[in-house]
Amino acid sequence: MWSEKVKTGYKFVERYRDPLTGKTRRVSVVMERDTAQTRKVAQRTLDAKIQEAVTASDQPEKVTVSRLIEKYREEQAVTLKASTCRRNYWMGNLMMDVLGKDTLVDALSANYIRTRLIALDRTPEQKNEILKRFKGILKWGYKHDYIKDVSYLDKIEFFKAASHKEKIQDKFLEASEVADLLNGMNQPVWKCVTRILVLSGLRIGELTALLKSDVSFTDRLIHVTKTYDAVNGLVTDVKTIESRRDVYMQDDLVTAAREMNLLMMKQRMMYGYQTDLFIANEDGGHIKYYAYNKYLKDNSKRILGRSITPHTLRHTHASLFMEQGISVDAISRRLGHADSQITKEIYLHVTKKLQEKENEQIKGLKII
């Protein structure tokens, strides 16, 4: 310990090594005089400050659910696309609402999380999706040393959902349903968008982002290199490396794409705009995702008796190609993903359906 003369008296200073960083730090206290008595008092005060600082550095931060979500969002902001961050933002809010924003993450347990999920007014499928996302965030917290232990997560079982057959059938349309849906649509552009999505397997954001130069009728290829983020109004890179691909246009898709060209030419003449987009809104900008999504849901509900989304059309594309004997690997490359559990589930369902059809044909067959 040493002392330094200051305006208000004498500052007594002591050095110590921070056990967390290994760096040398200082603590100090100011006394009116520099005497043997004040030195003893100063030394005791400095020792207490050093002990408090060292003890505090040994104690991990008591992290709450809200603090965990805050740190999770900070990392996502620099590692993920804006659209993904926005989707995860609402999941973070839900996690704080369900588990309690001031709940300490180290106090969470399997029973507590499951009990809170049971109380939610959601379907079993929705609860399972929420549970999966909660587990992902908590495991992230463990990986980044915000949580001591997450082994209890393995004890939380998913809720019993609908049967496999019911669940997978809800994810795509049969060929007859596609025909009924298209026949019942009366808005030409949205009808053509629906046809192209079914025939191409494109994500709605990929279709929305296409430029005229991305659709080559000479090579019969659609060059997928970007996607449109409707939430943030941005054109961004495609979802994954596999998503960057060329989609070959079969005859029906070529016809649908040419039909869209004709509709867009009429629309440009009517509204007097110029655009490089393959499909444009009436002002020449990107088509409104939410307007199309509402149109699709309303019409599918009216015509088919159930609401579907643009992604349902992507699954429909996979199922229709499978029924034509196209391999799962070829379909996965066309859809732009390396691996898809949904694609595999659809394949198993379609395979079973075709086998049942074959069995029915064989049932009454007489060969001798």
mmCIF file of C-alpha atoms in Angstrom:
data_model
loop_
_atom_site.group_PDB
_atom_site.id
_atom_site.type_symbol
_atom_site.label_atom_id
_atom_site.label_comp_id
_atom_site.label_asym_id
_atom_site.label_seq_id
_atom_site.Cartn_x
_atom_site.Cartn_y
_atom_site.Cartn_z
ATOM 1 C CA MET A 1 0.000 0.000 0.000
ATOM 2 C CA TRP A 2 1.191 3.527 -0.707
ATOM 3 C CA SER A 3 -0.222 7.007 -0.265
ATOM 4 C CA GLU A 4 -0.534 10.013 -2.563
ATOM 5 C CA LYS A 5 -1.192 13.611 -1.553
ATOM 6 C CA VAL A 6 -4.492 14.911 -2.987
ATOM 7 C CA LYS A 7 -6.533 18.094 -2.463
ATOM 8 C CA THR A 8 -8.841 16.504 0.107
ATOM 9 C CA GLY A 9 -6.130 14.661 2.070
ATOM 10 C CA TYR A 10 -4.244 11.460 1.296
ATOM 11 C CA LYS A 11 -5.227 8.715 -1.139
ATOM 12 C CA PHE A 12 -4.117 5.233 -0.081
ATOM 13 C CA VAL A 13 -3.727 2.792 -2.968
ATOM 14 C CA GLU A 14 -3.254 -0.976 -3.188
ATOM 15 C CA ARG A 15 -2.757 -3.283 -6.182
ATOM 16 C CA TYR A 16 -4.290 -6.741 -6.682
ATOM 17 C CA ARG A 17 -4.549 -9.290 -9.499
ATOM 18 C CA ASP A 18 -8.006 -9.921 -10.970
ATOM 19 C CA PRO A 19 -8.397 -13.741 -10.912
ATOM 20 C CA LEU A 20 -10.807 -13.645 -13.854
ATOM 21 C CA THR A 21 -8.668 -11.637 -16.286
ATOM 22 C CA GLY A 22 -5.159 -11.944 -14.767
ATOM 23 C CA LYS A 23 -4.772 -8.173 -15.061
ATOM 24 C CA THR A 24 -3.458 -5.937 -12.252
ATOM 25 C CA ARG A 25 -6.065 -3.588 -10.829
ATOM 26 C CA ARG A 26 -6.172 -0.907 -8.143
ATOM 27 C CA VAL A 27 -8.393 0.030 -5.235
ATOM 28 C CA SER A 28 -8.093 3.271 -3.257
ATOM 29 C CA VAL A 29 -9.492 5.181 -0.306
ATOM 30 C CA VAL A 30 -8.999 8.851 0.750
ATOM 31 C CA MET A 31 -8.202 9.771 4.367
ATOM 32 C CA GLU A 32 -7.743 13.229 5.902
ATOM 33 C CA ARG A 33 -4.297 12.463 7.385
ATOM 34 C CA ASP A 34 -1.414 10.089 6.797
ATOM 35 C CA THR A 35 -0.737 8.651 10.236
ATOM 36 C CA ALA A 36 -0.089 5.197 11.615
ATOM 37 C CA GLN A 37 -3.675 5.008 12.778
ATOM 38 C CA THR A 38 -5.192 6.131 9.456
ATOM 39 C CA ARG A 39 -2.866 3.730 7.610
ATOM 40 C CA LYS A 40 -4.310 0.810 9.584
ATOM 41 C CA VAL A 41 -7.852 1.937 8.817
ATOM 42 C CA ALA A 42 -6.968 2.475 5.152
ATOM 43 C CA GLN A 43 -5.382 -0.990 4.893
ATOM 44 C CA ARG A 44 -8.460 -2.699 6.361
ATOM 45 C CA THR A 45 -10.703 -0.742 3.983
ATOM 46 C CA LEU A 46 -8.576 -1.639 0.950
ATOM 47 C CA ASP A 47 -8.432 -5.314 1.944
ATOM 48 C CA ALA A 48 -12.231 -5.361 2.191
ATOM 49 C CA LYS A 49 -12.556 -3.758 -1.260
ATOM 50 C CA ILE A 50 -10.148 -6.272 -2.778
ATOM 51 C CA GLN A 51 -12.012 -9.185 -1.186
ATOM 52 C CA GLU A 52 -15.328 -7.866 -2.491
ATOM 53 C CA ALA A 53 -13.930 -7.427 -6.006
ATOM 54 C CA VAL A 54 -12.332 -10.873 -6.074
ATOM 55 C CA THR A 55 -15.475 -12.545 -4.720
ATOM 56 C CA ALA A 56 -17.630 -10.767 -7.292
ATOM 57 C CA SER A 57 -15.362 -11.918 -10.131
ATOM 58 C CA ASP A 58 -15.709 -15.504 -8.939
ATOM 59 C CA GLN A 59 -19.504 -15.360 -9.075
ATOM 60 C CA PRO A 60 -21.150 -15.862 -12.477
ATOM 61 C CA GLU A 61 -23.785 -13.373 -13.599
ATOM 62 C CA LYS A 62 -27.270 -14.327 -12.452
ATOM 63 C CA VAL A 63 -28.914 -14.505 -15.844
ATOM 64 C CA THR A 64 -32.657 -14.075 -16.229
ATOM 65 C CA VAL A 65 -34.732 -15.270 -19.180
ATOM 66 C CA SER A 66 -34.944 -11.693 -20.495
ATOM 67 C CA ARG A 67 -31.157 -11.280 -20.212
ATOM 68 C CA LEU A 68 -30.605 -14.553 -22.083
ATOM 69 C CA ILE A 69 -32.944 -13.439 -24.874
ATOM 70 C CA GLU A 70 -31.136 -10.086 -25.043
ATOM 71 C CA LYS A 71 -27.732 -11.768 -25.536
ATOM 72 C CA TYR A 72 -29.228 -14.265 -27.999
ATOM 73 C CA ARG A 73 -30.632 -11.428 -30.109
ATOM 74 C CA GLU A 74 -27.327 -9.550 -30.033
ATOM 75 C CA GLU A 75 -25.526 -12.485 -31.621
ATOM 76 C CA GLN A 76 -28.279 -13.135 -34.151
ATOM 77 C CA ALA A 77 -28.209 -9.513 -35.298
ATOM 78 C CA VAL A 78 -24.692 -9.996 -36.696
ATOM 79 C CA THR A 79 -24.927 -13.632 -37.837
ATOM 80 C CA LEU A 80 -28.393 -14.055 -39.375
ATOM 81 C CA LYS A 81 -30.577 -12.377 -41.990
ATOM 82 C CA ALA A 82 -33.007 -9.683 -40.860
ATOM 83 C CA SER A 83 -36.021 -11.851 -41.728
ATOM 84 C CA THR A 84 -34.779 -14.710 -39.545
ATOM 85 C CA CYS A 85 -34.021 -12.323 -36.680
ATOM 86 C CA ARG A 86 -37.538 -10.909 -36.904
ATOM 87 C CA ARG A 87 -39.129 -14.378 -36.713
ATOM 88 C CA ASN A 88 -36.940 -15.249 -33.740
ATOM 89 C CA TYR A 89 -37.725 -11.897 -32.088
ATOM 90 C CA TRP A 90 -41.348 -12.896 -31.546
ATOM 91 C CA MET A 91 -40.299 -16.292 -30.252
ATOM 92 C CA GLY A 92 -38.086 -14.522 -27.702
ATOM 93 C CA ASN A 93 -41.048 -12.439 -26.560
ATOM 94 C CA LEU A 94 -43.156 -15.586 -26.242
ATOM 95 C CA MET A 95 -40.433 -17.297 -24.217
ATOM 96 C CA MET A 96 -40.332 -14.375 -21.781
ATOM 97 C CA ASP A 97 -44.135 -14.420 -21.470
ATOM 98 C CA VAL A 98 -44.351 -18.178 -20.922
ATOM 99 C CA LEU A 99 -41.366 -18.720 -18.622
ATOM 100 C CA GLY A 100 -41.337 -15.281 -16.972
ATOM 101 C CA LYS A 101 -38.847 -12.629 -18.023
ATOM 102 C CA ASP A 102 -37.358 -12.319 -14.505
ATOM 103 C CA THR A 103 -37.010 -16.075 -13.984
ATOM 104 C CA LEU A 104 -33.388 -17.144 -13.498
ATOM 105 C CA VAL A 105 -32.366 -19.527 -16.260
ATOM 106 C CA ASP A 106 -30.424 -21.677 -13.797
ATOM 107 C CA ALA A 107 -33.661 -22.163 -11.844
ATOM 108 C CA LEU A 108 -35.562 -23.614 -14.806
ATOM 109 C CA SER A 109 -36.578 -27.268 -14.679
ATOM 110 C CA ALA A 110 -38.285 -29.823 -16.897
ATOM 111 C CA ASN A 111 -41.442 -29.785 -14.795
ATOM 112 C CA TYR A 112 -41.640 -25.971 -14.747
ATOM 113 C CA ILE A 113 -41.271 -25.615 -18.542
ATOM 114 C CA ARG A 114 -43.724 -28.393 -19.369
ATOM 115 C CA THR A 115 -46.295 -27.073 -16.877
ATOM 116 C CA ARG A 116 -46.099 -23.616 -18.413
ATOM 117 C CA LEU A 117 -46.500 -25.046 -21.918
ATOM 118 C CA ILE A 118 -49.502 -27.158 -20.899
ATOM 119 C CA ALA A 119 -51.238 -23.970 -19.766
ATOM 120 C CA LEU A 120 -50.852 -22.397 -23.225
ATOM 121 C CA ASP A 121 -53.965 -22.210 -25.407
ATOM 122 C CA ARG A 122 -52.233 -23.784 -28.403
ATOM 123 C CA THR A 123 -52.535 -27.010 -30.382
ATOM 124 C CA PRO A 124 -50.147 -29.878 -29.561
ATOM 125 C CA GLU A 125 -48.328 -29.217 -32.845
ATOM 126 C CA GLN A 126 -47.870 -25.549 -31.957
ATOM 127 C CA LYS A 127 -46.670 -26.414 -28.459
ATOM 128 C CA ASN A 128 -44.150 -28.833 -29.921
ATOM 129 C CA GLU A 129 -42.788 -26.142 -32.228
ATOM 130 C CA ILE A 130 -42.526 -23.710 -29.303
ATOM 131 C CA LEU A 131 -40.813 -26.348 -27.140
ATOM 132 C CA LYS A 132 -38.317 -27.078 -29.913
ATOM 133 C CA ARG A 133 -37.448 -23.381 -30.200
ATOM 134 C CA PHE A 134 -37.196 -22.970 -26.408
ATOM 135 C CA LYS A 135 -34.796 -25.902 -26.237
ATOM 136 C CA GLY A 136 -32.688 -24.376 -28.994
ATOM 137 C CA ILE A 137 -32.353 -21.039 -27.188
ATOM 138 C CA LEU A 138 -31.572 -22.679 -23.827
ATOM 139 C CA LYS A 139 -28.918 -24.901 -25.416
ATOM 140 C CA TRP A 140 -27.437 -21.785 -26.994
ATOM 141 C CA GLY A 141 -27.305 -20.259 -23.515
ATOM 142 C CA TYR A 142 -25.502 -23.332 -22.169
ATOM 143 C CA LYS A 143 -23.019 -23.256 -25.049
ATOM 144 C CA HIS A 144 -22.216 -19.616 -24.287
ATOM 145 C CA ASP A 145 -21.898 -20.129 -20.500
ATOM 146 C CA TYR A 146 -25.067 -18.292 -19.505
ATOM 147 C CA ILE A 147 -26.566 -21.503 -18.073
ATOM 148 C CA LYS A 148 -24.786 -24.090 -15.912
ATOM 149 C CA ASP A 149 -26.765 -27.153 -16.987
ATOM 150 C CA VAL A 150 -29.483 -28.018 -19.509
ATOM 151 C CA SER A 151 -29.453 -31.807 -19.249
ATOM 152 C CA TYR A 152 -33.003 -31.642 -17.872
ATOM 153 C CA LEU A 153 -34.229 -30.648 -21.349
ATOM 154 C CA ASP A 154 -33.966 -34.286 -22.442
ATOM 155 C CA LYS A 155 -36.702 -35.126 -19.928
ATOM 156 C CA ILE A 156 -39.261 -32.827 -21.579
ATOM 157 C CA GLU A 157 -41.184 -34.959 -24.068
ATOM 158 C CA PHE A 158 -43.087 -33.519 -26.995
ATOM 159 C CA PHE A 159 -46.870 -33.374 -26.815
ATOM 160 C CA LYS A 160 -48.899 -36.056 -28.536
ATOM 161 C CA ALA A 161 -49.994 -34.565 -31.840
ATOM 162 C CA ALA A 162 -52.250 -35.717 -34.632
ATOM 163 C CA SER A 163 -51.499 -39.025 -36.282
ATOM 164 C CA HIS A 164 -48.695 -39.112 -38.829
ATOM 165 C CA LYS A 165 -51.117 -39.617 -41.699
ATOM 166 C CA GLU A 166 -53.328 -36.704 -40.736
ATOM 167 C CA LYS A 167 -50.363 -34.444 -40.137
ATOM 168 C CA ILE A 168 -48.558 -35.072 -43.416
ATOM 169 C CA GLN A 169 -51.708 -34.940 -45.529
ATOM 170 C CA ASP A 170 -52.363 -31.414 -44.262
ATOM 171 C CA LYS A 171 -49.043 -30.263 -45.695
ATOM 172 C CA PHE A 172 -49.827 -30.676 -49.400
ATOM 173 C CA LEU A 173 -52.655 -30.866 -51.932
ATOM 174 C CA GLU A 174 -53.667 -33.741 -54.144
ATOM 175 C CA ALA A 175 -53.644 -33.135 -57.917
ATOM 176 C CA SER A 176 -57.444 -32.938 -57.971
ATOM 177 C CA GLU A 177 -57.365 -30.323 -55.198
ATOM 178 C CA VAL A 178 -54.859 -28.222 -57.157
ATOM 179 C CA ALA A 179 -57.167 -28.333 -60.191
ATOM 180 C CA ASP A 180 -60.192 -27.338 -58.078
ATOM 181 C CA LEU A 181 -58.267 -24.513 -56.445
ATOM 182 C CA LEU A 182 -57.024 -23.036 -59.735
ATOM 183 C CA ASN A 183 -60.446 -23.370 -61.372
ATOM 184 C CA GLY A 184 -62.029 -21.498 -58.468
ATOM 185 C CA MET A 185 -59.586 -18.553 -58.532
ATOM 186 C CA ASN A 186 -60.659 -15.447 -60.432
ATOM 187 C CA GLN A 187 -57.721 -13.036 -59.928
ATOM 188 C CA PRO A 188 -55.454 -13.698 -62.982
ATOM 189 C CA VAL A 189 -52.083 -12.707 -61.475
ATOM 190 C CA TRP A 190 -52.606 -14.539 -58.163
ATOM 191 C CA LYS A 191 -53.928 -17.564 -60.039
ATOM 192 C CA CYS A 192 -50.810 -17.610 -62.209
ATOM 193 C CA VAL A 193 -48.561 -17.162 -59.156
ATOM 194 C CA THR A 194 -50.245 -20.197 -57.606
ATOM 195 C CA ARG A 195 -49.733 -22.253 -60.754
ATOM 196 C CA ILE A 196 -46.021 -21.323 -60.946
ATOM 197 C CA LEU A 197 -45.438 -22.153 -57.266
ATOM 198 C CA VAL A 198 -47.019 -25.593 -57.708
ATOM 199 C CA LEU A 199 -45.088 -26.310 -60.922
ATOM 200 C CA SER A 200 -41.693 -24.980 -59.774
ATOM 201 C CA GLY A 201 -41.466 -25.685 -56.032
ATOM 202 C CA LEU A 202 -40.038 -22.190 -55.487
ATOM 203 C CA ARG A 203 -40.389 -20.473 -52.130
ATOM 204 C CA ILE A 204 -42.656 -17.437 -52.373
ATOM 205 C CA GLY A 205 -39.737 -15.122 -51.513
ATOM 206 C CA GLU A 206 -37.639 -16.677 -54.279
ATOM 207 C CA LEU A 207 -40.396 -16.160 -56.832
ATOM 208 C CA THR A 208 -41.017 -12.590 -55.682
ATOM 209 C CA ALA A 209 -37.316 -11.703 -56.062
ATOM 210 C CA LEU A 210 -36.951 -13.017 -59.631
ATOM 211 C CA LEU A 211 -35.866 -10.589 -62.332
ATOM 212 C CA LYS A 212 -36.824 -11.022 -65.975
ATOM 213 C CA SER A 213 -33.209 -11.988 -66.650
ATOM 214 C CA ASP A 214 -33.495 -14.836 -64.121
ATOM 215 C CA VAL A 215 -36.044 -16.649 -66.296
ATOM 216 C CA SER A 216 -34.427 -18.065 -69.425
ATOM 217 C CA PHE A 217 -36.902 -19.497 -71.924
ATOM 218 C CA THR A 218 -34.011 -20.415 -74.239
ATOM 219 C CA ASP A 219 -32.362 -22.670 -71.640
ATOM 220 C CA ARG A 220 -35.683 -23.428 -69.912
ATOM 221 C CA LEU A 221 -34.135 -22.469 -66.585
ATOM 222 C CA ILE A 222 -35.101 -20.314 -63.607
ATOM 223 C CA HIS A 223 -31.953 -18.983 -61.917
ATOM 224 C CA VAL A 224 -32.598 -18.771 -58.158
ATOM 225 C CA THR A 225 -29.960 -16.554 -56.517
ATOM 226 C CA LYS A 226 -31.876 -14.346 -54.084
ATOM 227 C CA THR A 227 -35.034 -13.983 -52.025
ATOM 228 C CA TYR A 228 -37.322 -11.108 -51.099
ATOM 229 C CA ASP A 229 -37.820 -10.375 -47.400
ATOM 230 C CA ALA A 230 -41.362 -8.982 -47.349
ATOM 231 C CA VAL A 231 -41.175 -8.023 -43.662
ATOM 232 C CA ASN A 232 -38.151 -5.755 -44.046
ATOM 233 C CA GLY A 233 -38.653 -4.912 -47.720
ATOM 234 C CA LEU A 234 -35.210 -6.213 -48.716
ATOM 235 C CA VAL A 235 -33.781 -8.480 -51.387
ATOM 236 C CA THR A 236 -31.290 -10.771 -49.643
ATOM 237 C CA ASP A 237 -29.222 -13.834 -50.397
ATOM 238 C CA VAL A 238 -31.008 -17.181 -50.634
ATOM 239 C CA LYS A 239 -31.741 -19.181 -47.485
ATOM 240 C CA THR A 240 -28.853 -21.679 -47.777
ATOM 241 C CA ILE A 241 -26.041 -22.629 -50.151
ATOM 242 C CA GLU A 242 -28.256 -25.380 -51.557
ATOM 243 C CA SER A 243 -30.986 -22.821 -52.255
ATOM 244 C CA ARG A 244 -28.821 -21.191 -54.937
ATOM 245 C CA ARG A 245 -29.843 -23.313 -57.917
ATOM 246 C CA ASP A 246 -31.247 -23.564 -61.431
ATOM 247 C CA VAL A 247 -34.794 -24.908 -61.704
ATOM 248 C CA TYR A 248 -35.534 -26.603 -65.014
ATOM 249 C CA MET A 249 -38.854 -25.602 -66.585
ATOM 250 C CA GLN A 250 -40.995 -28.486 -67.766
ATOM 251 C CA ASP A 251 -43.565 -27.766 -70.500
ATOM 252 C CA ASP A 252 -46.352 -26.789 -68.078
ATOM 253 C CA LEU A 253 -44.039 -24.421 -66.215
ATOM 254 C CA VAL A 254 -42.850 -22.801 -69.457
ATOM 255 C CA THR A 255 -46.496 -22.203 -70.377
ATOM 256 C CA ALA A 256 -47.265 -20.707 -66.942
ATOM 257 C CA ALA A 257 -44.176 -18.458 -67.087
ATOM 258 C CA ARG A 258 -45.149 -17.192 -70.564
ATOM 259 C CA GLU A 259 -48.667 -16.556 -69.290
ATOM 260 C CA MET A 260 -47.193 -14.464 -66.461
ATOM 261 C CA ASN A 261 -45.114 -12.500 -68.990
ATOM 262 C CA LEU A 262 -48.285 -11.669 -70.901
ATOM 263 C CA LEU A 263 -50.116 -10.601 -67.727
ATOM 264 C CA MET A 264 -47.192 -8.379 -66.699
ATOM 265 C CA MET A 265 -47.016 -6.773 -70.156
ATOM 266 C CA LYS A 266 -50.728 -5.883 -69.966
ATOM 267 C CA GLN A 267 -50.253 -4.557 -66.431
ATOM 268 C CA ARG A 268 -47.279 -2.361 -67.465
ATOM 269 C CA MET A 269 -49.288 -0.899 -70.333
ATOM 270 C CA MET A 270 -52.235 -0.200 -68.034
ATOM 271 C CA TYR A 271 -50.267 1.455 -65.210
ATOM 272 C CA GLY A 272 -47.353 2.875 -67.195
ATOM 273 C CA TYR A 273 -44.391 1.672 -65.149
ATOM 274 C CA GLN A 274 -41.062 0.043 -66.029
ATOM 275 C CA THR A 275 -39.470 -2.707 -63.956
ATOM 276 C CA ASP A 276 -36.864 -5.458 -64.160
ATOM 277 C CA LEU A 277 -38.956 -7.748 -61.959
ATOM 278 C CA PHE A 278 -40.398 -10.932 -63.435
ATOM 279 C CA ILE A 279 -43.582 -10.437 -61.385
ATOM 280 C CA ALA A 280 -44.450 -6.931 -60.229
ATOM 281 C CA ASN A 281 -47.120 -5.146 -58.285
ATOM 282 C CA GLU A 282 -49.285 -2.476 -59.945
ATOM 283 C CA ASP A 283 -46.688 0.167 -58.998
ATOM 284 C CA GLY A 284 -43.802 -1.829 -60.478
ATOM 285 C CA GLY A 285 -42.488 -2.975 -57.106
ATOM 286 C CA HIS A 286 -42.425 -6.408 -55.518
ATOM 287 C CA ILE A 287 -45.771 -8.175 -55.208
ATOM 288 C CA LYS A 288 -47.370 -7.922 -51.778
ATOM 289 C CA TYR A 289 -46.784 -11.215 -49.976
ATOM 290 C CA TYR A 290 -49.475 -10.598 -47.374
ATOM 291 C CA ALA A 291 -52.079 -9.772 -50.036
ATOM 292 C CA TYR A 292 -51.312 -13.009 -51.888
ATOM 293 C CA ASN A 293 -51.172 -15.050 -48.680
ATOM 294 C CA LYS A 294 -54.623 -13.762 -47.678
ATOM 295 C CA TYR A 295 -56.010 -14.429 -51.151
ATOM 296 C CA LEU A 296 -54.662 -17.987 -51.101
ATOM 297 C CA LYS A 297 -55.987 -18.708 -47.610
ATOM 298 C CA ASP A 298 -59.428 -17.255 -48.312
ATOM 299 C CA ASN A 299 -59.832 -19.089 -51.606
ATOM 300 C CA SER A 300 -58.515 -22.430 -50.372
ATOM 301 C CA LYS A 301 -60.896 -22.197 -47.425
ATOM 302 C CA ARG A 302 -63.799 -21.423 -49.759
ATOM 303 C CA ILE A 303 -62.927 -23.999 -52.424
ATOM 304 C CA LEU A 304 -61.229 -26.820 -50.503
ATOM 305 C CA GLY A 305 -62.601 -26.340 -47.025
ATOM 306 C CA ARG A 306 -59.193 -25.720 -45.450
ATOM 307 C CA SER A 307 -56.724 -22.837 -45.458
ATOM 308 C CA ILE A 308 -53.300 -23.337 -46.998
ATOM 309 C CA THR A 309 -50.145 -21.219 -47.281
ATOM 310 C CA PRO A 310 -47.691 -20.631 -50.141
ATOM 311 C CA HIS A 311 -45.382 -23.197 -48.516
ATOM 312 C CA THR A 312 -48.140 -25.806 -48.886
ATOM 313 C CA LEU A 313 -47.757 -25.349 -52.639
ATOM 314 C CA ARG A 314 -44.026 -26.105 -52.343
ATOM 315 C CA HIS A 315 -44.829 -29.386 -50.570
ATOM 316 C CA THR A 316 -47.487 -30.044 -53.202
ATOM 317 C CA HIS A 317 -44.847 -29.727 -55.902
ATOM 318 C CA ALA A 318 -42.761 -32.390 -54.147
ATOM 319 C CA SER A 319 -45.687 -34.803 -53.822
ATOM 320 C CA LEU A 320 -46.793 -34.409 -57.454
ATOM 321 C CA PHE A 321 -43.254 -35.025 -58.714
ATOM 322 C CA MET A 322 -42.972 -38.102 -56.507
ATOM 323 C CA GLU A 323 -46.160 -39.500 -57.982
ATOM 324 C CA GLN A 324 -44.498 -39.166 -61.399
ATOM 325 C CA GLY A 325 -41.558 -41.285 -60.219
ATOM 326 C CA ILE A 326 -38.994 -38.506 -59.697
ATOM 327 C CA SER A 327 -36.443 -39.467 -57.004
ATOM 328 C CA VAL A 328 -36.279 -37.804 -53.607
ATOM 329 C CA ASP A 329 -32.705 -36.649 -54.288
ATOM 330 C CA ALA A 330 -33.720 -34.993 -57.557
ATOM 331 C CA ILE A 331 -36.675 -33.291 -55.888
ATOM 332 C CA SER A 332 -34.497 -32.099 -52.986
ATOM 333 C CA ARG A 333 -32.046 -30.517 -55.436
ATOM 334 C CA ARG A 334 -34.933 -28.884 -57.276
ATOM 335 C CA LEU A 335 -36.380 -27.531 -54.017
ATOM 336 C CA GLY A 336 -32.958 -26.276 -52.932
ATOM 337 C CA HIS A 337 -32.217 -28.108 -49.731
ATOM 338 C CA ALA A 338 -29.707 -30.778 -48.778
ATOM 339 C CA ASP A 339 -32.051 -32.579 -46.429
ATOM 340 C CA SER A 340 -35.740 -32.180 -45.598
ATOM 341 C CA GLN A 341 -37.668 -34.303 -43.152
ATOM 342 C CA ILE A 342 -40.944 -33.095 -44.649
ATOM 343 C CA THR A 343 -39.868 -34.202 -48.145
ATOM 344 C CA LYS A 344 -39.031 -37.649 -46.786
ATOM 345 C CA GLU A 345 -42.362 -37.874 -44.952
ATOM 346 C CA ILE A 346 -44.248 -36.889 -48.103
ATOM 347 C CA TYR A 347 -42.263 -39.505 -50.039
ATOM 348 C CA LEU A 348 -43.249 -42.240 -47.582
ATOM 349 C CA HIS A 349 -46.895 -41.145 -47.713
ATOM 350 C CA VAL A 350 -46.991 -40.993 -51.525
ATOM 351 C CA THR A 351 -45.199 -44.352 -51.785
ATOM 352 C CA LYS A 352 -47.770 -45.945 -49.484
ATOM 353 C CA LYS A 353 -50.626 -44.362 -51.448
ATOM 354 C CA LEU A 354 -49.254 -45.662 -54.755
ATOM 355 C CA GLN A 355 -48.749 -49.114 -53.263
ATOM 356 C CA GLU A 356 -52.353 -49.172 -52.075
ATOM 357 C CA LYS A 357 -53.458 -48.148 -55.586
ATOM 358 C CA GLU A 358 -51.364 -50.924 -57.112
ATOM 359 C CA ASN A 359 -52.782 -53.454 -54.649
ATOM 360 C CA GLU A 360 -56.291 -52.402 -55.580
ATOM 361 C CA GLN A 361 -55.488 -52.923 -59.271
ATOM 362 C CA ILE A 362 -53.951 -56.337 -58.580
ATOM 363 C CA LYS A 363 -56.766 -57.424 -56.255
ATOM 364 C CA GLY A 364 -59.165 -58.503 -59.004
ATOM 365 C CA LEU A 365 -56.564 -59.434 -61.590
ATOM 366 C CA LYS A 366 -56.925 -62.938 -63.109
ATOM 367 C CA ILE A 367 -53.979 -64.217 -65.121
ATOM 368 C CA ILE A 368 -54.876 -67.909 -65.424
#
